[in-house]
Tab-separated table of C-alpha atoms in Angstrom:
chain	number	residue	atom	x	y	z
A	1	MET	CA	142.786	-1.440	45.292
A	2	HIS	CA	141.360	-4.963	45.276
A	3	GLY	CA	140.955	-5.354	41.861
A	4	SER	CA	142.374	-7.599	39.329
A	5	GLY	CA	145.050	-7.028	36.590
A	6	ASP	CA	147.827	-4.539	36.059
A	7	SER	CA	146.079	-2.546	39.068
A	8	HIS	CA	148.026	-4.416	41.730
A	9	PRO	CA	150.936	-2.722	42.941
A	10	HIS	CA	152.959	-6.042	42.963
A	11	THR	CA	152.076	-6.458	39.248
A	12	VAL	CA	153.201	-2.998	38.380
A	13	LEU	CA	156.580	-3.723	40.234
A	14	PHE	CA	157.017	-6.872	38.566
A	15	ASN	CA	156.312	-5.543	35.320
A	16	VAL	CA	159.055	-2.811	35.657
A	17	TRP	CA	161.249	-5.397	37.175
A	18	ARG	CA	160.930	-7.788	34.294
A	19	SER	CA	161.595	-5.099	31.729
A	20	MET	CA	164.898	-4.163	33.504
A	21	THR	CA	165.951	-7.554	33.608
A	22	GLU	CA	164.614	-9.406	30.199
A	23	HIS	CA	168.195	-8.830	28.774
A	24	SER	CA	169.966	-10.325	31.636
A	25	GLN	CA	168.466	-13.170	32.562
A	26	THR	CA	171.049	-15.814	34.240
A	27	MET	CA	169.491	-19.115	33.274
A	28	SER	CA	170.142	-20.856	29.842
A	29	ILE	CA	166.912	-21.597	28.758
A	30	SER	CA	166.320	-22.279	24.870
A	31	ASN	CA	164.562	-20.152	22.907
A	32	GLY	CA	162.548	-22.991	21.757
A	33	SER	CA	160.758	-24.699	24.531
A	34	ASN	CA	160.089	-24.334	28.303
A	35	SER	CA	160.294	-28.084	28.593
A	36	GLN	CA	164.236	-28.161	28.576
A	37	ILE	CA	165.545	-29.171	31.585
A	38	LEU	CA	167.619	-25.982	33.161
A	39	TYR	CA	169.377	-28.174	36.036
A	40	SER	CA	169.867	-31.739	36.192
A	41	HIS	CA	170.059	-33.235	39.528
A	42	ASP	CA	173.688	-32.722	39.893
A	43	GLY	CA	176.068	-31.165	42.355
A	44	CYS	CA	178.315	-33.022	44.753
A	45	GLY	CA	178.273	-36.976	44.980
A	46	ALA	CA	175.558	-38.701	43.281
A	47	PRO	CA	172.016	-37.439	43.211
A	48	ILE	CA	169.395	-38.217	44.838
A	49	SER	CA	166.870	-38.319	42.074
A	50	ASP	CA	166.373	-40.001	38.743
A	51	SER	CA	165.160	-39.346	35.549
A	52	ALA	CA	161.402	-40.508	36.531
A	53	VAL	CA	160.961	-36.567	37.928
A	54	ASP	CA	163.505	-34.869	36.054
A	55	HIS	CA	162.008	-31.426	35.577
A	56	GLU	CA	162.970	-27.441	35.291
A	57	HIS	CA	164.416	-25.562	38.007
A	58	VAL	CA	165.029	-22.008	38.321
A	59	ASP	CA	167.752	-20.307	39.995
A	60	VAL	CA	166.931	-17.962	43.060
A	61	LEU	CA	170.358	-16.822	44.756
A	62	GLY	CA	171.826	-20.050	44.140
A	63	VAL	CA	168.794	-22.376	45.419
A	64	LYS	CA	167.619	-24.678	42.987
A	65	VAL	CA	163.543	-24.073	43.026
A	66	SER	CA	161.541	-26.472	40.670
A	67	ALA	CA	159.505	-24.719	38.136
A	68	VAL	CA	156.225	-26.146	38.859
A	69	ASN	CA	152.868	-25.687	39.751
A	70	MET	CA	150.445	-27.757	41.664
A	71	VAL	CA	149.473	-29.979	39.028
A	72	ARG	CA	153.113	-30.619	38.166
A	73	ALA	CA	154.151	-31.161	41.858
A	74	VAL	CA	151.556	-33.750	42.858
A	75	GLU	CA	152.601	-35.379	39.720
A	76	LEU	CA	155.859	-35.757	40.487
A	77	ALA	CA	155.612	-36.696	43.942
A	78	ASP	CA	153.179	-39.403	43.010
A	79	GLN	CA	155.896	-40.427	40.371
A	80	TRP	CA	158.686	-40.312	43.346
A	81	VAL	CA	156.378	-42.873	45.517
A	82	MET	CA	155.558	-45.247	42.955
A	83	GLY	CA	159.211	-45.599	42.097
A	84	GLY	CA	159.809	-46.710	45.826
A	85	ARG	CA	163.141	-44.763	46.452
A	86	ALA	CA	163.747	-42.701	49.360
A	87	GLY	CA	163.831	-39.013	48.710
A	88	TYR	CA	162.707	-35.637	50.147
A	89	ILE	CA	160.599	-32.974	49.005
A	90	CYS	CA	161.398	-29.031	50.318
A	91	VAL	CA	158.802	-26.124	50.200
A	92	THR	CA	160.974	-23.174	49.755
A	93	GLY	CA	159.837	-19.487	50.007
A	94	VAL	CA	162.240	-16.309	50.837
A	95	HIS	CA	162.794	-17.369	54.279
A	96	GLY	CA	164.348	-20.503	53.052
A	97	VAL	CA	166.171	-19.270	50.253
A	98	MET	CA	167.928	-16.420	52.632
A	99	GLU	CA	168.473	-19.062	55.056
A	100	ALA	CA	170.627	-20.810	52.601
A	101	GLN	CA	172.657	-17.841	52.110
A	102	LYS	CA	173.713	-17.838	55.456
A	103	ASP	CA	174.236	-21.980	55.869
A	104	PRO	CA	176.086	-23.688	53.453
A	105	GLY	CA	174.820	-26.729	54.627
A	106	LEU	CA	171.344	-25.998	53.974
A	107	LEU	CA	171.870	-24.595	50.464
A	108	GLU	CA	173.088	-28.335	49.700
A	109	ILE	CA	169.935	-29.880	51.319
A	110	LEU	CA	167.673	-27.578	49.222
A	111	ASN	CA	169.827	-28.165	45.933
A	112	HIS	CA	169.539	-32.182	46.311
A	113	ALA	CA	165.789	-32.286	46.948
A	114	VAL	CA	163.625	-34.479	44.667
A	115	ILE	CA	161.473	-31.588	44.336
A	116	ASN	CA	161.883	-28.085	45.846
A	117	THR	CA	158.600	-26.216	45.393
A	118	PRO	CA	158.308	-22.700	45.230
A	119	ASP	CA	156.166	-21.638	48.161
A	120	GLY	CA	155.784	-18.161	47.693
A	121	MET	CA	154.973	-15.877	44.969
A	122	PRO	CA	158.241	-14.101	44.688
A	123	MET	CA	159.973	-17.692	43.623
A	124	THR	CA	157.348	-17.866	40.734
A	125	TRP	CA	157.767	-14.047	39.763
A	126	VAL	CA	161.461	-15.128	39.448
A	127	GLY	CA	160.409	-18.091	37.524
A	128	GLN	CA	158.742	-15.893	35.151
A	129	VAL	CA	161.454	-13.226	34.888
A	130	GLN	CA	163.495	-16.538	33.921
A	131	GLY	CA	161.170	-17.486	30.999
A	132	VAL	CA	158.853	-19.911	32.955
A	133	SER	CA	155.535	-19.179	32.037
A	134	ASN	CA	154.015	-22.065	33.677
A	135	MET	CA	155.367	-21.563	37.196
A	136	ASP	CA	153.276	-21.012	40.163
A	137	ARG	CA	152.917	-21.392	43.688
A	138	VAL	CA	152.969	-24.621	45.623
A	139	PHE	CA	151.598	-23.260	49.351
A	140	GLY	CA	152.846	-26.181	51.439
A	141	PRO	CA	149.285	-26.889	53.067
A	142	ASP	CA	147.645	-26.694	49.939
A	143	PHE	CA	150.094	-29.317	48.307
A	144	MET	CA	149.622	-31.357	51.483
A	145	LEU	CA	145.969	-31.639	51.222
A	146	LYS	CA	146.276	-32.691	47.073
A	147	MET	CA	148.686	-35.159	48.251
A	148	CYS	CA	146.121	-36.752	50.602
A	149	GLU	CA	143.127	-36.283	48.147
A	150	LEU	CA	145.514	-38.204	45.732
A	151	SER	CA	146.110	-40.977	48.474
A	152	LEU	CA	142.320	-42.215	48.489
A	153	ASP	CA	142.715	-43.363	45.017
A	154	ARG	CA	146.592	-44.533	45.328
A	155	GLY	CA	146.304	-45.893	48.700
A	156	TYR	CA	149.187	-44.185	50.243
A	157	ARG	CA	149.834	-44.186	53.827
A	158	HIS	CA	150.834	-41.248	55.764
A	159	PHE	CA	152.527	-40.446	58.893
A	160	LEU	CA	152.831	-37.048	60.921
A	161	TYR	CA	155.941	-35.654	62.118
A	162	GLY	CA	156.167	-32.714	64.234
A	163	GLY	CA	154.282	-29.846	65.849
A	164	ARG	CA	153.923	-29.316	69.556
A	165	PRO	CA	152.365	-31.625	71.790
A	166	GLY	CA	148.893	-32.591	70.759
A	167	VAL	CA	149.284	-30.957	67.175
A	168	ALA	CA	150.220	-34.464	65.266
A	169	GLU	CA	147.259	-36.050	66.687
A	170	LYS	CA	144.752	-33.120	66.333
A	171	LEU	CA	145.783	-32.859	62.688
A	172	LYS	CA	145.400	-36.718	62.083
A	173	GLU	CA	141.852	-36.268	63.176
A	174	ALA	CA	141.133	-32.998	61.172
A	175	LEU	CA	142.318	-34.731	58.170
A	176	GLU	CA	140.747	-38.251	58.512
A	177	VAL	CA	137.343	-36.115	58.999
A	178	ARG	CA	138.012	-34.144	55.973
A	179	LEU	CA	138.807	-37.023	53.917
A	180	PRO	CA	137.243	-40.142	55.081
A	181	GLY	CA	138.949	-43.013	54.145
A	182	LEU	CA	142.903	-41.437	54.375
A	183	GLN	CA	145.214	-43.624	56.189
A	184	VAL	CA	147.146	-41.741	58.465
A	185	VAL	CA	148.860	-44.405	60.202
A	186	GLY	CA	150.870	-42.594	63.034
A	187	THR	CA	151.839	-39.438	64.426
A	188	TYR	CA	155.400	-38.562	66.493
A	189	THR	CA	155.818	-35.290	68.445
A	190	PRO	CA	159.910	-34.885	68.620
A	191	PRO	CA	161.633	-33.209	71.404
A	192	PHE	CA	162.906	-29.132	70.720
A	193	ARG	CA	166.503	-31.005	70.206
A	194	THR	CA	168.372	-33.414	68.087
A	195	LEU	CA	166.775	-37.046	68.705
A	196	ASN	CA	168.789	-39.271	71.040
A	197	GLU	CA	169.261	-42.844	70.046
A	198	GLN	CA	166.459	-44.259	72.005
A	199	GLU	CA	164.000	-41.697	70.521
A	200	GLU	CA	165.654	-42.532	67.105
A	201	GLU	CA	164.800	-46.496	67.856
A	202	THR	CA	161.495	-45.378	68.865
A	203	LEU	CA	160.539	-43.539	65.579
A	204	PHE	CA	162.286	-46.199	63.482
A	205	ALA	CA	160.112	-48.842	65.197
A	206	GLN	CA	157.071	-47.342	64.690
A	207	LEU	CA	157.762	-46.593	60.797
A	208	ARG	CA	159.020	-50.298	60.311
A	209	ASP	CA	155.505	-51.257	61.995
A	210	SER	CA	153.215	-48.657	59.887
A	211	LYS	CA	155.023	-48.864	56.667
A	212	PRO	CA	153.996	-45.079	55.346
A	213	HIS	CA	154.641	-43.969	51.987
A	214	ILE	CA	155.064	-40.453	52.671
A	215	LEU	CA	156.136	-38.657	56.014
A	216	TRP	CA	155.107	-35.240	56.633
A	217	VAL	CA	157.364	-33.277	58.668
A	218	GLY	CA	156.204	-30.189	60.155
A	219	MET	CA	159.218	-27.994	61.969
A	220	SER	CA	160.568	-24.995	61.390
A	221	THR	CA	163.102	-23.990	58.265
A	222	PRO	CA	165.943	-24.880	58.200
A	223	LYS	CA	165.368	-27.732	61.111
A	224	GLN	CA	163.118	-29.525	59.085
A	225	GLU	CA	165.118	-29.504	56.159
A	226	ARG	CA	168.092	-31.075	58.333
A	227	PHE	CA	166.064	-33.841	59.898
A	228	MET	CA	165.197	-34.894	56.404
A	229	ALA	CA	168.496	-34.955	54.684
A	230	GLN	CA	170.204	-36.537	57.864
A	231	TYR	CA	167.074	-39.514	58.202
A	232	VAL	CA	166.290	-39.930	54.607
A	233	ASP	CA	168.100	-42.983	54.091
A	234	ARG	CA	167.177	-44.207	57.430
A	235	LEU	CA	163.836	-44.241	57.939
A	236	GLN	CA	162.404	-46.572	55.023
A	237	VAL	CA	160.066	-44.232	53.966
A	238	PRO	CA	159.839	-43.237	50.027
A	239	LEU	CA	158.819	-39.830	50.327
A	240	LEU	CA	159.746	-37.274	53.309
A	241	VAL	CA	158.092	-33.819	52.566
A	242	GLY	CA	158.702	-30.700	54.927
A	243	VAL	CA	155.572	-28.657	55.017
A	244	GLY	CA	156.338	-26.259	58.178
A	245	ALA	CA	153.449	-24.764	59.319
A	246	ALA	CA	150.773	-26.847	57.526
A	247	PHE	CA	150.320	-28.989	60.479
A	248	ASP	CA	148.902	-25.331	62.128
A	249	TYR	CA	147.132	-24.150	59.311
A	250	HIS	CA	145.296	-27.231	59.402
A	251	THR	CA	144.477	-27.674	63.164
A	252	GLY	CA	143.469	-24.159	62.962
A	253	ARG	CA	146.386	-22.578	65.205
A	254	ILE	CA	147.258	-20.480	61.949
A	255	ARG	CA	144.320	-18.707	60.421
A	256	ASP	CA	144.576	-18.911	56.563
A	257	CYS	CA	144.120	-15.725	54.204
A	258	SER	CA	142.029	-14.750	50.975
A	259	ASN	CA	143.531	-15.748	48.167
A	260	TRP	CA	143.938	-12.252	46.544
A	261	ILE	CA	146.344	-11.586	49.568
A	262	LYS	CA	148.302	-14.683	48.460
A	263	ARG	CA	148.477	-13.962	44.952
A	264	ALA	CA	149.785	-10.442	45.799
A	265	GLY	CA	152.541	-11.744	47.662
A	266	LEU	CA	151.409	-10.466	51.075
A	267	GLN	CA	150.719	-13.709	52.914
A	268	TRP	CA	153.583	-12.675	54.824
A	269	LEU	CA	152.094	-9.831	56.300
A	270	HIS	CA	148.775	-11.719	57.434
A	271	ARG	CA	151.147	-14.429	59.175
A	272	LEU	CA	153.152	-11.468	61.017
A	273	LEU	CA	149.942	-9.420	61.933
A	274	GLN	CA	149.028	-13.015	63.557
A	275	ASP	CA	152.536	-13.678	65.279
A	276	PRO	CA	154.576	-10.380	65.455
A	277	ARG	CA	156.882	-11.415	68.422
A	278	ARG	CA	157.950	-14.518	66.705
A	279	LEU	CA	157.897	-13.458	63.161
A	280	TRP	CA	158.767	-9.830	63.001
A	281	ARG	CA	162.761	-10.220	63.012
A	282	ARG	CA	162.283	-12.794	59.913
A	283	TYR	CA	160.265	-10.709	57.714
A	284	LEU	CA	161.761	-7.366	58.445
A	285	SER	CA	164.912	-8.361	57.515
A	286	ASN	CA	164.527	-11.567	54.970
A	287	ASN	CA	162.457	-9.372	52.720
A	288	PRO	CA	164.400	-6.139	52.054
A	289	ALA	CA	167.439	-8.383	51.558
A	290	PHE	CA	165.637	-10.733	49.289
A	291	ILE	CA	164.900	-7.617	47.100
A	292	TRP	CA	168.238	-6.362	47.154
A	293	ASN	CA	170.076	-9.543	46.374
A	294	ILE	CA	167.844	-10.994	43.767
A	295	SER	CA	168.071	-7.585	41.594
A	296	LEU	CA	171.693	-8.016	41.998
A	297	GLN	CA	171.288	-11.455	40.520
A	298	MET	CA	168.737	-10.414	37.939
A	299	LEU	CA	170.896	-7.551	36.614
A	300	LYS	CA	174.044	-9.797	36.503
A	301	LEU	CA	175.883	-7.536	38.966
A	302	ARG	CA	176.396	-10.733	41.277
A	303	ARG	CA	176.648	-14.183	40.926
A	304	TYR	CA	175.202	-16.606	43.519
A	305	PRO	CA	176.854	-20.277	42.708
A	306	ARG	CA	175.129	-23.554	43.839
A	307	ASP	CA	178.425	-25.363	43.097
A	308	VAL	CA	180.209	-27.620	46.012
A	309	GLU	CA	182.905	-25.008	46.374
A	310	ARG	CA	180.144	-22.422	47.905
A	311	SER	CA	177.857	-25.436	49.462
A	312	CYS	CA	180.189	-26.971	51.735
A	313	PRO	CA	183.829	-27.012	52.670
A	314	THR	CA	184.063	-30.397	53.377
A	315	THR	CA	183.360	-33.648	51.577
A	316	GLN	CA	179.760	-34.703	51.266
A	317	SER	CA	179.474	-37.891	49.855
A	318	ASN	CA	179.808	-41.299	51.872
A	319	ALA	CA	181.770	-44.308	50.802
A	320	GLU	CA	179.483	-45.260	48.103
A	321	GLY	CA	179.060	-41.679	46.280
A	322	VAL	CA	176.073	-40.799	47.816
A	323	PHE	CA	175.160	-37.528	48.936
A	324	ASP	CA	174.704	-37.642	52.874
A	325	ALA	CA	174.271	-34.370	54.721
A	326	SER	CA	175.502	-35.700	57.806
A	327	LEU	CA	178.588	-35.233	56.682
A	328	CYS	CA	178.438	-31.429	55.611
A	329	GLN	CA	179.474	-30.523	59.084
A	330	PRO	CA	178.740	-28.175	61.171
A	331	ASN	CA	175.911	-26.426	59.284
A	332	CYS	CA	173.488	-29.414	58.189
A	333	ASN	CA	172.956	-30.234	61.556
A	334	ARG	CA	173.608	-27.573	64.198
A	335	ASP	CA	170.341	-26.668	66.024
A	336	SER	CA	168.478	-23.740	65.226
A	337	SER	CA	165.298	-21.842	66.039
A	338	SER	CA	163.188	-20.063	63.485
């Protein structure tokens, strides 16, 4: 049952799905090379990226998911930090994609990310169906560790935002023990609501004093994505990265699973068994809905546009013409639990 190759049930299902859809791909990929940029960073207003991080994307129900593997994702993030501009990275799996179907503001935020990594095997399977062979899962907790390892050479400073009371401090200690010399220059545990003006100023002051290169945001989806889009131009930090449960993984609150479970696309089941009361509704509703909708997309029976008309009913550009998620009301900033 746990062997390798085509004996995995998910592999058999994937091969059947690919054979059904290989002539119905919705992406315009040239036959010559996978290095073609499938989507440029366009959309409403000016993009929040530049040529330094141009890369392939695949279309997952209208969400632009970066066609990257771990090495490429780290390389692109490194280039962005060195460039010094403000931007954010989303780490997106089935949950994020399905939330974006209900929330046009979230869709807009995901599609304006510097990188939107494939945090789940279904994202990579869709990419393979669409012709991208070198795409692989970029799991948020693993991406965080890889960037921290790189930082030992680069000298990048890190700031931890999110988690329950005490979790960010515990994570700081765990990372510094695991990677001696790592510079974690601050932590902030936000309330379970929108920051008020005094709390904003406290956070801004901490960031001005500590001058981090990377701010890790450990909140639930879509809260962390809304936070990053709202504050990316106000925090004076080159890169914000929403890594969700990474804070809990690296502090031991959530147990990790075996690699074969991850490769089989079954990590959601491992998490569900650990926290069924909180997660049952998410997985038992989102997963079947995702399978149904992605099948419709692959068979070209339904289109999932990623354009402005679908994404936001109001203008999302500020006076300078730059994308501003705070203008995407009411979806981008409404409070929501996950």
